[in-house]
Amino acid sequence: MPPNRTVSSMAEAMDYEAEVGLPLVIRPAYTLGGTGGGIANTPDEFRSIVDSGLSASPISQVLLERSLVGWKEIEYEVIRDGADNCITVCNMENLDPMGAHTGDSIVVAPSQTLTDKEYQMLRTASLKIIRGLGIEGGCNIQLASWDADSEYYVIEVNPRVSRSSALASKATGYPIARVSAKIAVGKRLDEIPNEVTGTTGAAFEPALDYCVVKIPRWPFDKFPNGDRHITTQMKATGEVMAIDRSFEAALQKAVRSLEQGNSGLLWEAPEWRGMNAKTAVPNDLRLWAVAAALRRGATRTELVAQTSIDPWFIAALERIVDQERRLLGNPLTPAVLWTSKRLGFSDSAIATLSGLLPEQVRQLRLQHGIKPVFKMVDTCAAEFEARTPYYYSAYDTENEAPPLEGPKAVVLGSGPIRIGQGIEFDYCSVHAAWALSEAGVASIMINSNPETVSTDFDTSDRLYFEPLDEEAIRDILDNETIDDKPPASLVQFGGQTAINLSQSLAAVGLPILGSSAEAIDIASDRQRFERFLDNLGIPQPPGATVASIAQALTVAQRIDYPVVVRPSYVLGGRAMEIVGNATELIRYLTIATEVTPERQVLVDHYIEGRECEVDAICDGETVLIPGIMEHVERAGVHSGDSMAIYPGLNLTEGEVDTLVEYTTRIGLALGIRGLMNIQFVLQETTVYVLEVNPRGSRTIPFISKVTGVPVAKLATRVMLGATLQELGYSGGLWPKQRLVGIKAPVFSMSKLSGVDWYMGPEMKSTGEVMGVDRNFAAALTKALQAASINLSPGMGVLLSISDQTKADSLSLIQGLAAANCQLYATEGTAAMINAMGLPVTTITKRIGEGSPDVLDVINDGTVGAVVNTLSGDTSVMEDGFYIRRAAVERRIPCFTSLDTARAAMESMLSGLDNYNILTTEEYLNTPGP
């Protein structure tokens, strides 16, 4: 192990730092993803990270260890049974050297740069460790190696399955979790069959005749102003994996799988000139920066010295850049095309470099007979016959995946997990695959995410581990075509990724199951949808679709500010914003989203009402609505960040009837076959339609679980041609269940330094929880506890309320006082609380200009929650930024919506005997939001 010391206080940490000096790595105990940790190079950084680490650790303990930044990082996945049989399932090498969390590193399997001596040395150490600890089941071991003299250290042991276990399972085909579960109930490795081959046992080490590359998916497309530096605290929200016959091909395929809208490795920032800050330190753009530096003449030696990336990987990038030059300067001959495809170049990248269109490149290579074959992942490098239906593409000779016979359909997955497109869509994809199989239709899954159930080889009848782009989908459909009849694709379950592919597939004549590409485009294109609702006579917020900034300003002036700007074909409210004046509108349309005739956006009036949403299934004749969900937060907060209540407790019978009527009319008029999700806002007596999503939504798992209606399964059967009546369901609103379900969002902002946390129309949450009980208060309490945003009587609460929301905050403040919470407030808010006759401690908002200031009471633990509402004024938002950042870094609840804070207050009061809380109906029917 590297020299280290475990400490439980700042004083102990400072003593060790004085003894050994910096840099030091800080690793909090009992945390996941490096939460609260980091690398300290200065005394200030050291104190800050130790303080954060002690706060993050549930036992207030951190490990301080020698920094091994720049060393090679290697991982071994090891399994041991109760009879002391041990195997290594997979060894993996991080392209990024030590200093970056392995979840934020590009990972390659098997290792590419270890000598056999080094490999066996680290393997032997790993087997000794799992035996020494007595672990039965899976174990992940991380090591640092300095290959100049075979020196190595053990960094960390996870006595459980880890995110690397999922990667190793998908990379090898060896189901680590399944085998570990059988070991836990007493089975030996030699007694557990290998599900892949069907003939061998689990007591063997998988062999790989291919290369696997994993690349993390970071959320910086959502948060461009966040700190992009990668350290020991993980920032990625998801990852992609690619398999191919060479590292270069697997790397380029993984880059395609990220779905970041650029041309693979060709993308680079205009300001990059050779080696720069993006190559010098680990960050999410470093891979692209290294490739850009090579294009501009940087040498392998220079880049190895600056990055500590192994020369083998830099040489591989050199080979990719050399082929780029050949494509730029030579005719696109069959030989050049074949070599390019073998190195992983997409048709789009080849087109960019050779001055052609991607479709021209595709037709050219097909003319020359250049098309991919599909290889099987069999765990044994073809040593034994395998039966697993798990394939990857390669530009090779023998095709191991003949087309499936009989009825079949393709399910397009949702790709990497990111904000706005999470595991909910994997739930939909998996249930769709199961429904196809139940209906006697073979399910073919396409996805690129190793973390998901959809990429388990036994979830579907056939799995293609491939990017979700037009080229890969068309190649797979070509491979599955029999008698010129390609299988139809299900595009409604893979989130926006799959829906966006619907238009390109339909354009080349490929069949889609369920709603037509035309119906999808009407619902997704803001201008067409605006006209569609006008024709139906269904209210929508006043506004118009615009193609220029001048048009946007004219529309906004006509409908009055504030306005909401909504781009087309986006998920998670990507680039949506509420703007309050012309200056903000110009800034937004210039910086946040590009507005052109080809990329029009909708500008509509912001209506501050109650928001509801429905998921519905339509068979062309009947529309079934499993339930209506009502949001706790008023309109303006993205539905993915809102708390949703089932059933809608505050809706009148007339409002429910209108919601059902509008949903039915829209579904039938659009010609929906399958799923749709509709967002509504209610203001006074009018119900407005905000948007319709012609696909499964993130609420499908929630509404399925609280109503008992198998939404994804029914939708799949409808897409296959069944009617709801044939499936035993009538139209209209499904009967209310005798329960209350509440969905609450979960955020990961503490790991994204420099990112502001406030709820608005663009989604920021990374997950969700659900509370279920027989009444609203109990369900709410469970949801808040699960999301870690519950309040406790007597706790300190800091309030900084904007002028616009002060009147709405009175009931919240009275409730907090009734629960004996200690109130702290900034100057203006404190004056209001004093006027209410309630005790409050005034805290200055100006950092460093008084004691205590807002940061002091958060950082020293005086307050356990923060309520900070926004006015829309940019300067006020910047003042509150420090309050919000301090709260999330201390991992205490921070409410930017009064509605959420009021719900948390009500939940707290419901547990007090001496307080007469309103009934749910009384509370929800009181005036105000």
PDB file of N, CA, C and O in Angstrom, residues 597-619:
ATOM      1  N   PRO A 597     -33.163  28.987 -39.428  1.00  0.00           N
ATOM      2  CA  PRO A 597     -34.333  28.412 -40.114  1.00  0.00           C
ATOM      3  C   PRO A 597     -34.384  26.896 -40.004  1.00  0.00           C
ATOM      4  O   PRO A 597     -35.463  26.305 -40.001  1.00  0.00           O
ATOM      5  N   GLU A 598     -33.208  26.241 -39.901  1.00  0.00           N
ATOM      6  CA  GLU A 598     -33.184  24.786 -39.766  1.00  0.00           C
ATOM      7  C   GLU A 598     -33.388  24.347 -38.312  1.00  0.00           C
ATOM      8  O   GLU A 598     -33.776  23.209 -38.050  1.00  0.00           O
ATOM      9  N   ARG A 599     -33.114  25.227 -37.355  1.00  0.00           N
ATOM     10  CA  ARG A 599     -33.230  24.872 -35.935  1.00  0.00           C
ATOM     11  C   ARG A 599     -34.125  25.912 -35.251  1.00  0.00           C
ATOM     12  O   ARG A 599     -33.655  26.746 -34.493  1.00  0.00           O
ATOM     13  N   GLN A 600     -35.417  25.838 -35.561  1.00  0.00           N
ATOM     14  CA  GLN A 600     -36.348  26.809 -35.015  1.00  0.00           C
ATOM     15  C   GLN A 600     -36.672  26.477 -33.555  1.00  0.00           C
ATOM     16  O   GLN A 600     -36.585  25.330 -33.128  1.00  0.00           O
ATOM     17  N   VAL A 601     -37.034  27.513 -32.818  1.00  0.00           N
ATOM     18  CA  VAL A 601     -37.406  27.335 -31.416  1.00  0.00           C
ATOM     19  C   VAL A 601     -38.760  27.976 -31.183  1.00  0.00           C
ATOM     20  O   VAL A 601     -39.183  28.890 -31.902  1.00  0.00           O
ATOM     21  N   LEU A 602     -39.444  27.471 -30.159  1.00  0.00           N
ATOM     22  CA  LEU A 602     -40.739  28.019 -29.779  1.00  0.00           C
ATOM     23  C   LEU A 602     -40.540  29.038 -28.668  1.00  0.00           C
ATOM     24  O   LEU A 602     -39.867  28.755 -27.666  1.00  0.00           O
ATOM     25  N   VAL A 603     -41.116  30.220 -28.827  1.00  0.00           N
ATOM     26  CA  VAL A 603     -41.139  31.244 -27.787  1.00  0.00           C
ATOM     27  C   VAL A 603     -42.589  31.397 -27.359  1.00  0.00           C
ATOM     28  O   VAL A 603     -43.440  31.814 -28.159  1.00  0.00           O
ATOM     29  N   ASP A 604     -42.893  31.009 -26.117  1.00  0.00           N
ATOM     30  CA  ASP A 604     -44.272  31.161 -25.658  1.00  0.00           C
ATOM     31  C   ASP A 604     -44.311  31.842 -24.299  1.00  0.00           C
ATOM     32  O   ASP A 604     -43.308  31.903 -23.580  1.00  0.00           O
ATOM     33  N   HIS A 605     -45.474  32.358 -23.970  1.00  0.00           N
ATOM     34  CA  HIS A 605     -45.644  33.088 -22.717  1.00  0.00           C
ATOM     35  C   HIS A 605     -45.559  32.129 -21.538  1.00  0.00           C
ATOM     36  O   HIS A 605     -46.132  31.034 -21.569  1.00  0.00           O
ATOM     37  N   TYR A 606     -44.818  32.516 -20.503  1.00  0.00           N
ATOM     38  CA  TYR A 606     -44.685  31.685 -19.318  1.00  0.00           C
ATOM     39  C   TYR A 606     -45.929  31.830 -18.449  1.00  0.00           C
ATOM     40  O   TYR A 606     -46.282  32.924 -18.015  1.00  0.00           O
ATOM     41  N   ILE A 607     -46.612  30.702 -18.230  1.00  0.00           N
ATOM     42  CA  ILE A 607     -47.813  30.677 -17.401  1.00  0.00           C
ATOM     43  C   ILE A 607     -47.464  30.018 -16.068  1.00  0.00           C
ATOM     44  O   ILE A 607     -47.075  28.849 -16.029  1.00  0.00           O
ATOM     45  N   GLU A 608     -47.600  30.773 -14.990  1.00  0.00           N
ATOM     46  CA  GLU A 608     -47.248  30.254 -13.670  1.00  0.00           C
ATOM     47  C   GLU A 608     -48.489  29.600 -13.046  1.00  0.00           C
ATOM     48  O   GLU A 608     -49.178  30.171 -12.215  1.00  0.00           O
ATOM     49  N   GLY A 609     -48.776  28.387 -13.481  1.00  0.00           N
ATOM     50  CA  GLY A 609     -49.934  27.670 -12.969  1.00  0.00           C
ATOM     51  C   GLY A 609     -49.540  26.331 -12.380  1.00  0.00           C
ATOM     52  O   GLY A 609     -48.368  26.058 -12.132  1.00  0.00           O
ATOM     53  N   ARG A 610     -50.554  25.495 -12.161  1.00  0.00           N
ATOM     54  CA  ARG A 610     -50.308  24.141 -11.665  1.00  0.00           C
ATOM     55  C   ARG A 610     -50.004  23.232 -12.853  1.00  0.00           C
ATOM     56  O   ARG A 610     -50.697  23.284 -13.869  1.00  0.00           O
ATOM     57  N   GLU A 611     -49.012  22.392 -12.710  1.00  0.00           N
ATOM     58  CA  GLU A 611     -48.619  21.536 -13.822  1.00  0.00           C
ATOM     59  C   GLU A 611     -49.040  20.093 -13.551  1.00  0.00           C
ATOM     60  O   GLU A 611     -48.918  19.595 -12.429  1.00  0.00           O
ATOM     61  N   CYS A 612     -49.541  19.438 -14.582  1.00  0.00           N
ATOM     62  CA  CYS A 612     -49.932  18.027 -14.525  1.00  0.00           C
ATOM     63  C   CYS A 612     -49.357  17.328 -15.750  1.00  0.00           C
ATOM     64  O   CYS A 612     -49.023  17.967 -16.747  1.00  0.00           O
ATOM     65  N   GLU A 613     -49.276  16.009 -15.662  1.00  0.00           N
ATOM     66  CA  GLU A 613     -48.873  15.256 -16.843  1.00  0.00           C
ATOM     67  C   GLU A 613     -49.546  13.898 -16.854  1.00  0.00           C
ATOM     68  O   GLU A 613     -49.962  13.376 -15.808  1.00  0.00           O
ATOM     69  N   VAL A 614     -49.678  13.329 -18.052  1.00  0.00           N
ATOM     70  CA  VAL A 614     -50.243  11.997 -18.205  1.00  0.00           C
ATOM     71  C   VAL A 614     -49.365  11.200 -19.158  1.00  0.00           C
ATOM     72  O   VAL A 614     -48.743  11.760 -20.072  1.00  0.00           O
ATOM     73  N   ASP A 615     -49.299   9.903 -18.920  1.00  0.00           N
ATOM     74  CA  ASP A 615     -48.806   8.956 -19.911  1.00  0.00           C
ATOM     75  C   ASP A 615     -50.028   8.225 -20.445  1.00  0.00           C
ATOM     76  O   ASP A 615     -50.945   7.889 -19.674  1.00  0.00           O
ATOM     77  N   ALA A 616     -50.073   7.975 -21.737  1.00  0.00           N
ATOM     78  CA  ALA A 616     -51.242   7.351 -22.329  1.00  0.00           C
ATOM     79  C   ALA A 616     -50.828   6.332 -23.378  1.00  0.00           C
ATOM     80  O   ALA A 616     -49.757   6.434 -23.987  1.00  0.00           O
ATOM     81  N   ILE A 617     -51.700   5.337 -23.575  1.00  0.00           N
ATOM     82  CA  ILE A 617     -51.519   4.310 -24.598  1.00  0.00           C
ATOM     83  C   ILE A 617     -52.666   4.448 -25.583  1.00  0.00           C
ATOM     84  O   ILE A 617     -53.832   4.507 -25.181  1.00  0.00           O
ATOM     85  N   CYS A 618     -52.340   4.498 -26.868  1.00  0.00           N
ATOM     86  CA  CYS A 618     -53.359   4.681 -27.903  1.00  0.00           C
ATOM     87  C   CYS A 618     -53.202   3.584 -28.953  1.00  0.00           C
ATOM     88  O   CYS A 618     -52.074   3.293 -29.392  1.00  0.00           O
ATOM     89  N   ASP A 619     -54.318   2.969 -29.341  1.00  0.00           N
ATOM     90  CA  ASP A 619     -54.264   1.930 -30.370  1.00  0.00           C
ATOM     91  C   ASP A 619     -54.846   2.399 -31.696  1.00  0.00           C
ATOM     92  O   ASP A 619     -55.077   1.598 -32.602  1.00  0.00           O
TER      93      ASP A 619
END
